[in-house]
Backbone as CSV, one residue per row, in Angstrom:
resi,resn,N_x,N_y,N_z,CA_x,CA_y,CA_z,C_x,C_y,C_z
1,MET,353.467,113.171,224.646,353.609,114.348,224.646,351.489,114.978,224.291
2,ASN,351.095,115.718,224.430,349.670,115.672,223.917,349.555,116.238,222.115
3,THR,350.089,115.479,221.730,349.519,116.002,219.805,348.610,115.917,219.523
4,PHE,348.317,116.883,218.776,346.562,116.535,217.584,346.670,115.316,217.184
5,SER,345.144,114.613,217.570,345.146,113.319,216.103,343.569,112.872,216.064
6,GLU,343.611,112.899,215.355,341.638,112.600,214.727,341.264,111.554,216.050
7,GLU,341.917,110.718,217.158,341.408,109.918,217.871,341.009,110.780,218.811
8,HIS,341.866,111.398,219.305,341.673,112.571,221.233,342.008,114.298,220.310
9,SER,340.978,114.428,219.635,341.733,116.040,219.019,340.487,116.316,220.487
10,ALA,339.319,116.275,220.519,339.029,117.171,222.071,339.683,116.926,223.175
11,GLU,340.056,115.728,223.371,340.828,115.732,224.339,342.075,117.076,224.568
12,VAL,342.152,116.380,223.872,344.105,118.106,223.257,343.699,119.037,223.178
13,VAL,342.698,120.090,222.918,342.382,120.767,222.764,341.819,121.691,224.208
14,ALA,340.829,120.683,224.844,340.227,121.354,226.170,341.487,120.652,226.638
15,ALA,342.604,120.113,227.242,343.460,120.197,227.921,343.994,121.597,227.783
16,SER,343.940,122.585,226.404,344.413,123.878,226.391,343.793,124.500,227.235
17,PHE,342.488,124.223,227.370,341.641,125.546,228.347,342.139,125.350,229.709
18,ALA,342.918,123.719,230.445,342.869,123.455,231.437,343.560,124.416,232.471
19,ASN,344.165,126.137,232.232,344.668,126.767,233.460,343.179,128.264,233.643
20,THR,342.903,127.455,232.452,341.625,129.167,232.532,340.846,129.139,234.214
21,PRO,341.742,130.299,234.501,341.264,130.680,236.027,339.435,130.633,236.382
22,ASP,338.593,130.925,235.420,337.345,130.980,235.561,336.699,129.942,235.984
23,ASP,336.600,129.278,236.756,335.935,127.596,236.873,334.472,127.345,235.600
24,ARG,333.815,127.809,235.740,332.484,128.030,234.818,333.184,128.276,233.337
25,LEU,333.710,128.922,232.769,334.555,129.148,231.685,335.459,127.854,231.293
26,ARG,336.202,127.240,231.720,337.195,126.439,231.688,335.821,124.948,231.701
27,GLU,334.615,124.896,232.699,333.595,123.779,232.306,333.474,124.457,231.052
28,VAL,332.525,125.267,230.680,331.845,125.516,229.365,332.496,124.894,227.835
29,MET,333.887,125.640,228.040,334.724,125.822,226.981,335.029,123.730,226.519
30,GLY,335.355,123.365,227.815,335.529,121.926,227.455,334.803,120.592,226.786
31,ALA,333.366,121.337,227.669,331.956,120.529,226.855,331.464,121.426,225.356
32,LEU,332.254,122.353,225.514,331.631,122.901,223.956,332.683,121.874,223.253
33,VAL,334.814,122.503,223.256,335.136,121.345,222.561,335.089,120.134,222.324
34,GLU,334.259,118.933,223.730,333.958,117.868,223.515,333.043,117.866,222.546
35,HIS,331.841,118.301,222.527,330.711,118.142,221.767,331.241,118.621,220.026
36,LEU,331.289,119.616,219.966,331.931,119.994,219.068,332.577,119.516,217.967
37,HIS,333.378,118.715,218.396,334.988,117.050,217.617,333.908,116.183,217.315
38,ALA,332.615,115.918,218.897,332.312,114.845,218.138,331.004,115.101,217.404
39,PHE,330.464,115.962,216.542,329.573,116.617,215.115,330.382,116.303,214.393
40,VAL,331.716,117.040,214.567,332.164,117.116,212.975,333.129,115.864,213.065
41,LYS,333.311,114.595,213.695,333.969,112.906,213.473,332.514,112.485,213.563
42,GLU,330.871,112.700,213.483,329.851,112.149,213.438,329.649,111.767,211.989
43,VAL,329.363,113.498,211.623,329.395,114.087,210.260,330.417,113.652,209.121
44,GLU,331.544,113.466,209.771,332.594,113.513,208.882,332.758,115.035,208.031
45,LEU,332.685,115.952,208.421,332.639,117.227,208.183,333.646,118.098,207.024
46,THR,333.548,117.445,205.106,334.395,117.714,204.502,334.518,119.359,204.414
47,GLU,335.799,119.427,203.869,336.602,121.456,203.272,335.486,122.210,203.135
48,ALA,335.135,121.976,202.005,333.872,122.575,201.438,332.418,122.952,201.820
49,GLU,332.075,121.879,203.104,330.904,122.881,204.237,331.246,123.680,204.555
50,TRP,332.755,122.797,205.267,333.370,124.039,206.788,333.308,124.602,206.456
51,ALA,333.729,125.502,205.072,333.815,126.688,204.593,332.791,127.024,204.276
52,THR,331.794,126.486,204.163,330.237,126.891,203.267,329.769,127.526,205.450
53,ALA,330.326,126.287,206.032,329.371,127.542,207.197,329.662,128.374,208.317
54,ILE,331.660,128.765,207.902,331.652,129.754,208.046,331.814,131.585,207.453
55,ASP,331.556,130.974,206.135,330.964,131.874,205.624,329.122,132.638,205.760
56,PHE,328.001,131.788,206.481,327.077,131.321,207.010,327.453,132.324,208.087
57,LEU,328.064,131.914,209.147,328.124,132.685,210.189,328.944,133.735,210.025
58,THR,329.844,134.091,209.002,330.074,135.673,208.853,329.077,136.957,208.237
59,ARG,328.391,135.881,207.266,326.965,136.434,207.129,326.376,136.511,207.808
60,THR,326.055,135.833,208.776,325.120,136.086,210.028,325.475,137.194,210.371
61,GLY,326.646,137.274,211.581,326.948,138.723,211.832,326.914,140.237,210.912
62,GLN,327.096,139.595,210.007,327.382,140.783,208.660,326.210,141.586,209.034
63,LYS,325.071,140.545,209.033,323.797,141.335,208.963,323.239,141.532,209.575
64,CYS,323.313,141.580,210.940,322.891,142.596,212.277,323.366,143.952,212.819
65,ASP,322.426,144.588,212.741,322.516,146.161,212.981,321.947,146.388,213.994
66,ALA,321.483,147.882,214.326,320.777,148.501,215.331,319.351,147.654,215.647
67,ASN,318.705,147.669,214.549,317.826,147.723,214.924,317.401,145.890,214.930
68,ARG,318.338,144.678,214.341,318.373,143.612,213.516,319.543,142.428,213.791
69,GLN,318.944,141.702,215.040,320.014,140.848,215.539,319.721,139.407,215.462
70,GLU,320.379,138.868,213.954,320.065,137.655,212.853,321.044,136.696,214.204
71,VAL,322.045,136.890,214.539,322.715,136.286,215.433,321.610,135.431,216.840
72,ILE,320.928,136.017,216.759,319.875,135.634,218.252,318.403,134.982,216.864
73,LEU,317.864,135.320,215.623,317.491,134.690,215.233,317.833,133.391,214.368
74,LEU,318.522,133.235,214.580,319.448,131.678,214.920,319.289,130.853,215.287
75,SER,319.792,131.869,216.226,319.444,131.044,217.876,318.628,130.025,217.843
76,ASP,317.453,130.877,217.426,315.815,130.654,217.675,315.432,130.068,217.498
77,VAL,315.653,129.622,215.265,315.517,128.499,214.903,315.383,127.791,215.023
78,LEU,317.357,127.383,216.028,317.554,126.344,215.754,316.818,125.926,217.305
79,GLY,316.094,126.155,217.958,315.532,126.187,218.932,316.503,126.302,220.089
80,VAL,317.711,127.097,220.097,318.857,126.928,221.856,317.371,128.543,222.409
81,SER,317.263,128.929,222.169,317.121,130.468,222.760,315.819,129.842,223.290
82,MET,315.121,128.687,222.977,314.269,128.524,223.909,314.238,127.288,224.838
83,LEU,315.146,126.752,224.444,316.377,126.147,225.498,316.934,126.485,226.565
84,VAL,317.724,127.527,226.168,317.733,128.091,226.912,317.377,129.338,228.594
85,GLU,316.242,129.889,227.939,315.110,130.346,228.445,314.225,129.083,229.159
86,THR,314.061,128.313,228.811,313.413,127.602,229.577,313.821,126.170,230.850
87,ILE,315.704,126.307,230.497,316.132,126.087,231.658,316.259,127.155,231.961
88,ASN,316.866,128.017,232.363,316.687,128.771,232.547,315.318,129.520,233.726
89,HIS,314.404,129.510,233.130,313.283,129.723,233.771,312.062,128.498,234.262
90,ARG,312.560,127.600,235.035,311.265,126.585,235.072,310.305,126.966,236.274
91,ALA,309.040,127.024,235.361,308.163,127.349,236.131,307.576,126.340,236.752
92,GLY,307.449,127.223,238.163,306.733,125.803,239.154,305.565,126.330,240.126
93,ARG,304.863,125.428,240.624,303.472,125.924,241.726,302.673,127.080,240.600
94,GLY,301.904,126.606,239.000,301.277,127.882,238.720,301.731,128.651,238.260
95,SER,303.128,129.008,238.278,303.987,130.340,237.498,303.618,129.905,236.434
96,THR,303.318,131.176,235.244,302.938,131.347,234.595,304.813,131.192,233.414
97,GLU,304.973,130.005,232.579,306.063,130.520,231.408,306.183,130.564,230.479
98,SER,307.526,130.188,230.588,308.409,131.731,230.204,308.496,130.745,228.325
99,THR,308.684,131.730,227.944,308.818,131.668,226.880,309.962,132.462,225.324
100,VAL,310.554,132.569,224.681,311.851,133.577,223.669,311.303,134.761,224.132
101,LEU,313.065,134.860,224.529,312.818,136.946,223.890,312.339,137.866,222.744
102,GLY,312.818,137.080,221.687,312.683,137.847,220.702,313.415,138.779,219.857
103,PRO,314.128,138.986,218.764,314.851,140.210,218.015,314.683,140.822,218.000
104,PHE,313.146,141.611,219.085,312.506,142.744,218.438,312.245,143.692,219.852
105,HIS,312.836,143.362,220.838,312.574,144.374,222.091,314.009,145.157,222.035
106,VAL,314.395,145.786,220.778,315.557,146.748,221.414,315.991,147.979,221.329
107,VAL,313.860,148.103,221.599,313.693,149.528,221.984,313.184,149.464,223.319
108,ALA,313.412,150.577,224.558,312.653,150.732,226.023,310.737,151.104,225.360
109,SER,309.992,150.447,226.073,308.787,150.703,225.558,308.656,151.689,226.253
110,PRO,307.397,152.532,225.788,307.293,154.187,226.347,307.058,153.880,227.906
111,PRO,306.290,154.412,228.723,305.634,154.187,229.952,304.263,154.977,229.429
112,ARG,302.458,153.981,229.710,301.711,154.725,229.416,300.617,154.106,230.646
113,GLU,299.653,155.128,230.389,298.340,154.814,231.363,297.542,153.735,231.330
114,LEU,296.744,153.156,232.499,296.336,152.071,232.270,294.940,152.287,231.062
115,GLY,294.599,151.613,230.057,293.661,152.383,229.661,294.190,152.469,228.036
116,ASP,295.510,152.819,227.883,296.018,153.828,226.891,295.995,152.946,225.392
117,ASP,295.558,153.578,224.051,295.928,152.471,223.044,297.155,152.120,222.281
118,VAL,297.291,151.333,221.849,299.331,151.244,221.831,299.457,150.904,220.624
119,ALA,297.937,151.219,219.407,297.327,151.057,218.064,297.813,152.019,217.614
120,LEU,298.970,152.596,217.492,299.209,154.245,216.974,298.907,154.606,215.452
121,ASP,298.771,153.231,214.754,298.691,153.567,212.622,296.961,153.322,212.758
122,GLY,296.302,152.426,213.389,295.098,152.939,213.333,294.465,151.413,212.397
123,LYS,295.210,150.287,212.317,295.437,148.925,211.764,294.515,148.126,212.624
124,GLY,294.519,147.365,211.638,293.674,145.566,212.769,292.630,146.189,213.340
125,THR,291.753,144.792,213.555,291.162,144.599,214.928,291.356,145.140,215.846
126,PRO,290.255,145.879,216.208,290.237,146.459,218.106,290.291,145.018,219.201
127,CYS,291.280,145.498,219.574,291.043,144.872,220.971,291.664,145.255,222.183
128,LEU,290.406,144.392,223.356,290.778,145.051,224.890,291.931,143.370,225.568
129,VAL,292.846,144.457,225.886,293.603,142.942,226.278,293.844,143.823,228.015
130,SER,293.634,142.501,228.266,293.516,142.469,230.167,294.130,141.432,231.082
131,GLY,293.789,141.898,231.678,294.756,140.989,232.963,294.991,140.916,234.174
132,ARG,295.441,139.975,235.399,295.706,139.910,236.700,297.020,139.666,236.984
133,VAL,298.283,140.917,237.337,299.304,139.972,238.190,299.275,139.276,239.611
134,THR,299.558,138.474,240.024,299.159,137.107,241.242,300.634,137.079,241.577
135,GLY,300.504,136.909,242.650,301.945,135.820,242.899,301.089,134.201,242.875
136,THR,302.553,133.145,243.146,301.182,131.735,243.158,300.510,131.506,244.289
137,GLY,300.684,132.683,245.346,299.521,132.352,246.270,298.322,132.776,245.705
138,GLY,297.985,133.270,244.860,296.937,134.209,244.205,296.820,135.425,244.787
139,GLU,298.191,135.980,245.513,297.087,137.665,246.258,297.884,138.463,244.849
140,PRO,297.299,139.989,244.996,297.758,140.402,243.933,298.907,140.831,244.000
141,VAL,299.569,141.662,242.851,300.683,142.301,242.601,300.889,143.249,241.890
142,PRO,300.528,144.777,243.134,300.344,145.767,242.706,301.767,146.454,242.133
143,GLY,301.306,147.671,241.247,303.029,148.098,240.574,303.686,147.014,240.179
144,ALA,303.174,146.080,239.736,304.213,145.509,238.391,303.952,145.552,237.685
145,GLN,305.633,145.804,236.784,305.590,146.447,235.285,305.507,144.984,234.312
146,VAL,304.773,145.757,233.860,303.982,145.491,232.797,304.665,145.794,231.200
147,ASP,305.288,144.974,230.291,306.027,145.375,229.235,305.534,144.792,228.100
148,ILE,304.947,145.478,227.146,304.919,144.485,226.048,304.531,145.156,225.134
149,TRP,305.083,144.710,223.947,305.294,144.873,222.352,305.045,143.431,221.728
150,GLN,304.225,144.076,220.681,304.315,143.094,219.279,304.027,143.839,217.299
151,ALA,303.323,142.927,216.543,304.001,143.215,215.255,302.333,144.082,214.895
152,ASN,302.694,145.139,213.524,301.110,145.157,213.649,300.090,144.512,213.004
153,ASP,298.779,144.774,212.410,298.529,144.059,210.989,298.845,143.891,210.055
154,ASP,300.149,144.387,210.022,300.957,143.653,208.608,301.660,142.888,208.590
155,GLY,302.136,142.792,210.235,303.236,141.354,210.615,304.476,141.623,210.721
156,PHE,304.810,143.478,210.893,306.074,144.098,211.258,305.864,145.470,212.251
157,TYR,307.256,144.718,213.325,307.169,145.206,214.257,308.114,147.015,214.470
158,ASP,307.479,147.852,214.624,307.744,149.292,214.344,309.449,149.591,213.788
159,VAL,309.978,148.646,214.637,311.538,148.827,214.435,312.115,148.328,213.117
160,GLN,311.324,147.922,212.553,311.193,146.960,211.138,310.944,147.664,210.329
161,GLN,310.231,148.900,209.946,309.847,150.136,209.408,309.879,151.369,209.918
162,PRO,310.978,152.152,210.448,311.363,152.964,210.693,310.917,153.681,209.019
163,GLY,310.039,154.401,209.801,309.539,156.210,208.692,308.065,156.014,207.778
164,VAL,307.747,154.565,208.191,306.815,153.928,207.797,305.673,153.742,209.199
165,GLN,305.918,152.971,209.899,305.565,152.822,211.300,305.289,154.132,212.139
166,PRO,304.043,155.334,212.763,304.993,155.795,213.856,305.849,155.039,215.140
167,GLU,306.464,156.195,215.363,307.701,155.852,216.430,306.803,155.175,217.429
168,LEU,307.655,154.014,218.552,306.736,152.866,219.158,305.187,152.178,219.161
169,ASN,305.438,152.219,217.783,303.838,151.493,218.042,304.092,150.089,218.564
170,LEU,302.325,150.127,219.164,302.407,148.977,219.686,303.627,147.995,220.453
171,ARG,304.146,148.615,221.275,305.053,148.672,222.626,304.066,150.120,223.569
172,GLY,304.893,149.163,224.925,304.025,150.159,225.892,304.390,149.328,227.814
173,LEU,304.806,150.398,228.339,304.773,149.313,229.479,303.770,150.364,230.936
174,PHE,303.141,149.188,231.431,301.963,149.482,232.263,302.303,149.450,233.660
175,THR,301.615,150.322,234.657,302.192,149.472,236.050,300.588,149.424,236.244
176,THR,300.463,147.676,237.355,299.380,147.533,237.948,298.150,148.403,238.283
177,ASP,297.213,148.214,239.107,296.872,148.983,239.730,296.828,147.966,241.736
178,ASP,296.344,149.257,241.910,296.263,148.243,243.615,295.298,146.484,243.366
179,ASP,295.094,146.200,242.886,294.273,144.764,242.726,295.471,144.569,241.642
180,GLY,296.676,144.309,241.175,296.745,143.751,240.492,296.853,143.438,238.961
181,ARG,296.156,144.392,238.281,295.040,144.349,237.133,295.832,145.118,236.426
182,TYR,295.802,144.798,235.081,296.563,146.119,233.976,295.092,145.937,232.734
183,TRP,295.547,146.694,231.829,294.569,147.142,230.644,294.642,147.730,229.525
184,PHE,294.851,147.303,228.596,294.999,148.686,227.262,294.454,148.338,226.195
185,ARG,294.039,149.110,225.014,293.700,149.046,223.802,294.556,148.594,222.897
186,SER,294.876,147.589,222.243,295.285,147.082,220.980,294.982,146.978,219.803
187,ILE,294.737,145.643,218.687,294.497,145.004,218.014,294.957,143.596,218.042
188,VAL,294.050,142.775,217.496,294.069,141.415,217.423,295.654,141.161,217.252
189,PRO,296.250,140.120,217.843,297.922,140.206,216.745,297.522,139.420,215.899
190,LYS,298.733,138.817,214.599,298.629,138.435,213.471,300.141,138.092,213.536
191,TYR,299.204,136.485,212.886,300.843,135.443,212.908,301.440,136.596,211.654
192,TYR,302.943,135.743,211.120,303.928,136.652,210.807,305.106,135.821,210.145
193,PRO,305.965,136.307,209.394,306.937,135.570,209.187,308.191,136.424,209.560
194,ILE,309.187,135.604,210.122,310.014,136.393,211.133,310.988,136.547,209.623
195,PRO,312.390,138.111,209.790,312.469,138.146,208.320,313.906,136.556,208.018
196,ASP,313.126,136.453,206.699,313.702,136.017,205.813,314.823,136.165,204.776
197,ASP,315.048,137.049,204.774,315.764,137.943,203.158,316.736,138.022,203.916
198,GLY,317.572,137.246,204.770,319.834,137.205,205.775,319.218,136.039,205.194
199,PRO,320.843,135.277,206.216,321.493,133.785,205.822,320.623,133.021,206.711
200,VAL,319.702,133.322,208.367,318.374,132.057,208.460,317.646,131.800,207.644
201,GLY,317.419,133.013,206.831,315.884,132.553,205.834,316.929,132.112,204.976
202,GLN,317.845,131.566,204.714,317.970,130.786,203.457,317.985,129.620,204.321
203,LEU,318.654,129.509,205.239,319.054,127.881,205.886,317.944,127.536,205.701
204,LEU,316.189,128.364,206.531,314.838,127.423,206.960,314.261,127.465,204.579
205,SER,315.114,128.038,204.140,314.641,127.291,202.880,315.562,126.485,202.281
206,ALA,316.246,126.369,202.295,317.338,125.134,202.567,316.841,124.075,203.270
207,THR,316.285,124.211,204.070,315.729,122.841,204.272,314.356,122.652,204.908
208,GLY,313.317,123.163,204.041,312.228,123.365,203.510,311.219,124.000,205.077
209,ARG,312.112,124.673,205.751,310.993,124.942,206.800,310.393,126.111,206.088
210,HIS,309.279,126.645,207.015,308.775,127.937,206.405,309.331,128.681,207.604
211,PRO,309.252,130.464,207.241,309.620,131.167,208.484,308.324,131.999,209.494
212,TYR,307.087,130.937,209.473,306.117,132.060,210.313,306.196,132.156,211.943
213,ARG,305.107,132.282,212.470,304.917,132.352,213.860,303.952,132.845,214.020
214,PRO,302.952,132.860,214.724,301.488,132.232,214.867,301.380,133.668,215.874
215,ALA,300.153,134.293,215.873,299.785,135.931,216.151,299.824,135.489,217.529
216,HIS,301.355,136.467,217.898,300.883,136.726,219.657,301.368,137.847,220.166
217,LEU,301.317,138.003,221.374,301.862,139.401,221.803,302.748,138.970,222.506
218,HIS,303.712,140.184,223.034,305.492,139.864,224.001,305.192,140.518,225.201
219,PHE,305.335,139.675,226.507,305.361,140.166,227.702,306.327,140.150,228.678
220,ILE,306.745,140.943,229.140,308.041,140.957,230.415,307.112,141.368,231.605
221,VAL,307.319,140.807,232.851,306.597,140.812,233.798,307.285,140.812,235.052
222,SER,307.579,142.223,235.718,308.430,142.177,236.425,307.471,142.959,237.605
223,ALA,308.250,142.732,239.247,308.222,142.966,240.100,309.152,142.930,241.799
224,PRO,309.099,144.095,242.578,309.918,143.663,243.829,309.503,142.439,244.553
225,GLY,310.426,141.115,245.033,310.332,140.235,244.829,310.100,139.583,243.979
226,TYR,309.911,139.691,243.267,309.745,138.216,242.393,310.093,138.310,241.180
227,GLN,310.242,136.427,240.516,311.155,136.429,240.188,310.390,136.607,238.229
228,THR,311.487,137.879,237.825,310.793,138.555,236.152,310.789,137.286,234.927
229,VAL,309.007,137.375,234.029,308.930,136.068,233.177,308.927,137.032,232.074
230,THR,309.099,136.245,230.850,309.351,136.795,229.576,308.845,135.927,228.900
231,THR,307.549,136.023,228.555,306.304,135.544,228.132,305.875,135.552,227.137
232,HIS,304.801,134.834,225.996,303.891,136.190,225.289,302.260,135.181,225.455
233,VAL,301.620,135.682,224.871,300.199,134.464,224.771,300.062,135.141,223.451
234,PHE,299.488,133.563,223.146,299.190,133.020,221.597,297.434,133.135,221.156
235,VAL,297.306,133.456,219.913,295.970,133.715,220.368,295.492,132.284,219.357
236,ALA,294.442,131.566,220.438,293.578,130.051,219.818,293.813,129.570,218.409
237,ASP,292.963,130.483,217.738,292.837,130.159,216.651,293.957,130.358,215.328
238,SER,295.320,131.245,215.500,295.963,131.366,215.067,296.585,129.665,213.767
239,PRO,297.155,130.004,212.606,297.818,128.996,212.343,299.244,128.788,212.276
240,TYR,300.061,128.470,212.744,301.129,127.561,212.526,301.375,127.907,214.454
241,LEU,300.161,127.295,215.085,300.787,126.950,216.550,301.628,125.787,216.463
242,ASP,301.595,125.381,215.879,302.047,123.483,216.180,302.929,123.589,214.998
243,SER,304.070,124.695,214.487,304.744,125.171,214.215,305.847,125.906,214.172
244,ASP,305.557,126.648,214.990,306.278,127.990,215.105,308.000,127.749,214.720
245,ALA,308.133,128.925,213.650,309.543,128.938,213.418,310.751,128.501,214.148
246,VAL,309.999,129.543,215.903,311.339,129.332,216.451,310.894,128.621,217.867
247,PHE,310.140,128.125,217.958,309.269,126.792,219.057,308.975,127.647,220.319
248,GLY,308.300,128.945,219.936,307.677,129.603,221.179,307.014,128.990,221.900
249,VAL,306.200,127.948,220.981,304.655,127.597,221.611,304.547,126.832,222.498
250,LYS,303.869,127.308,224.528,303.665,126.743,225.272,302.509,126.377,225.670
251,GLU,301.601,125.357,225.570,300.231,124.776,225.556,299.078,125.542,226.438
252,SER,300.111,126.151,227.581,299.458,127.176,228.961,299.601,128.355,228.171
253,LEU,300.127,129.099,227.443,299.998,130.606,227.168,299.278,130.558,226.074
254,ILE,298.311,129.893,225.615,297.461,130.155,224.010,295.705,130.532,224.994
255,ARG,295.434,131.525,224.080,293.687,131.732,224.722,292.946,132.450,223.722
256,ASP,291.436,132.254,224.080,290.608,132.398,223.021,290.805,134.064,222.592
257,VAL,290.522,134.762,222.027,290.206,136.209,221.376,288.698,136.190,221.019
258,PRO,287.823,136.120,221.993,286.681,136.287,221.534,286.141,137.600,221.326
259,VAL,284.613,137.720,220.297,284.605,138.962,219.662,283.680,139.311,220.385
260,VAL,283.267,140.641,221.003,282.284,141.455,221.442,281.880,142.156,220.481
261,ASP,280.499,142.207,220.739,279.337,142.551,219.885,278.150,143.843,221.025
262,ASP,278.688,144.881,220.675,278.193,146.016,222.679,278.593,146.833,221.817
263,PRO,277.936,147.752,221.226,278.073,149.120,221.455,278.116,149.795,222.205
264,ALA,277.466,149.647,223.027,277.881,150.351,224.557,279.371,150.564,224.884
265,ARG,279.485,149.204,225.339,280.931,148.814,225.832,281.843,149.357,225.030
266,ALA,281.937,149.067,224.169,283.141,149.354,222.945,282.585,151.531,222.786
267,ALA,282.002,152.216,223.235,282.043,153.525,223.568,282.844,153.895,224.889
268,GLU,282.530,153.232,225.677,282.576,153.580,226.992,284.704,152.802,226.669
269,LEU,284.998,152.123,225.967,286.420,151.399,225.639,287.502,152.553,225.071
270,GLY,286.430,153.139,224.195,286.781,154.004,223.321,287.167,153.358,221.602
271,LEU,287.204,152.069,221.766,286.520,151.128,220.633,285.610,151.160,219.831
272,ASP,286.208,150.734,218.314,285.372,150.715,217.525,284.825,148.938,217.622
273,ASN,283.093,148.675,217.501,282.487,147.799,217.833,282.180,147.143,216.485
274,PRO,282.246,145.816,216.159,282.141,145.170,217.428,283.841,144.778,217.251
275,PHE,284.357,144.146,218.631,285.763,144.341,219.076,285.957,143.006,219.466
276,ARG,287.395,142.884,219.495,287.524,141.316,220.560,287.994,141.778,221.692
277,THR,288.323,140.200,222.534,289.054,140.565,223.801,290.405,139.572,224.189
278,LEU,290.890,140.256,225.010,292.087,138.683,225.185,292.172,139.388,226.394
279,THR,291.985,137.783,227.783,291.908,137.970,228.917,293.747,137.180,229.095
280,PHE,294.533,137.639,229.762,296.071,136.987,230.275,296.707,137.471,231.844
281,ASP,295.460,136.507,232.484,296.541,136.505,233.787,298.165,136.152,233.917
282,ILE,298.639,136.540,234.573,299.981,136.001,234.912,300.477,135.960,236.572
283,VAL,301.034,134.841,236.458,301.115,133.989,238.284,303.019,134.508,238.125
284,LEU,303.524,135.302,239.035,304.724,135.142,238.920,305.283,134.303,240.490
285,GLN,306.523,133.774,240.346,307.007,133.317,241.854,308.611,133.918,242.092
286,ARG,307.978,133.997,243.867,309.137,134.508,243.898,310.401,134.845,244.222
């Protein structure tokens, strides 16, 4: 009889999934049970700790709403989001590396024209963001969709401050030109804390970790015939590059954001002088 015991707990529970019709689901559930039971045995989880964990997970789910995803945030701070992203989007042949989606891509970015200003609240240091989308062979990718979003100069995304920030502030969906180029006006990204007023913030506090992310812009770049990449570009002089709360930094994604003091060029671009520039070329795999 396959009765439950401490020694054989994982085998007994895994056997209950033996008739799962979906092969992949059976494989995943078996591995989950094996590792979960091994974890409980290794730390000899107490009943009080088990109850605390159940309460924590319950509150994490209850914190989610249309504009906030606390479960994704938990996955982020445990490094699971980055691991899944990296496994599923292994860069090769010089293609741009991926990183986490993050919890704030919860609204569709509005289509914008090349050169548009996405900083609708007028805050922050003006910045020209530009780059070129190519394939791994160096060929330009015209008509690529470049979806961008970032926090404002106070460190908040628009969906975190409804009624405070303009709707769809610092978001845009751009289409590359015939040479694969894109450009738009924005502000220099600023480092900021992830939301830490919920269960995930309590976990960070209890473990002595800070909630900060280094300054970055989010990108999703897609084109027919190429693999979509979800990534960031990080500001080279930002704090927290070596201790990102969600482990999203990869060295290949860090860029300098130099100052340009050129009144004529600033006037041509519609930016205050001086301004800064961020260049981020993106290479897609077929």
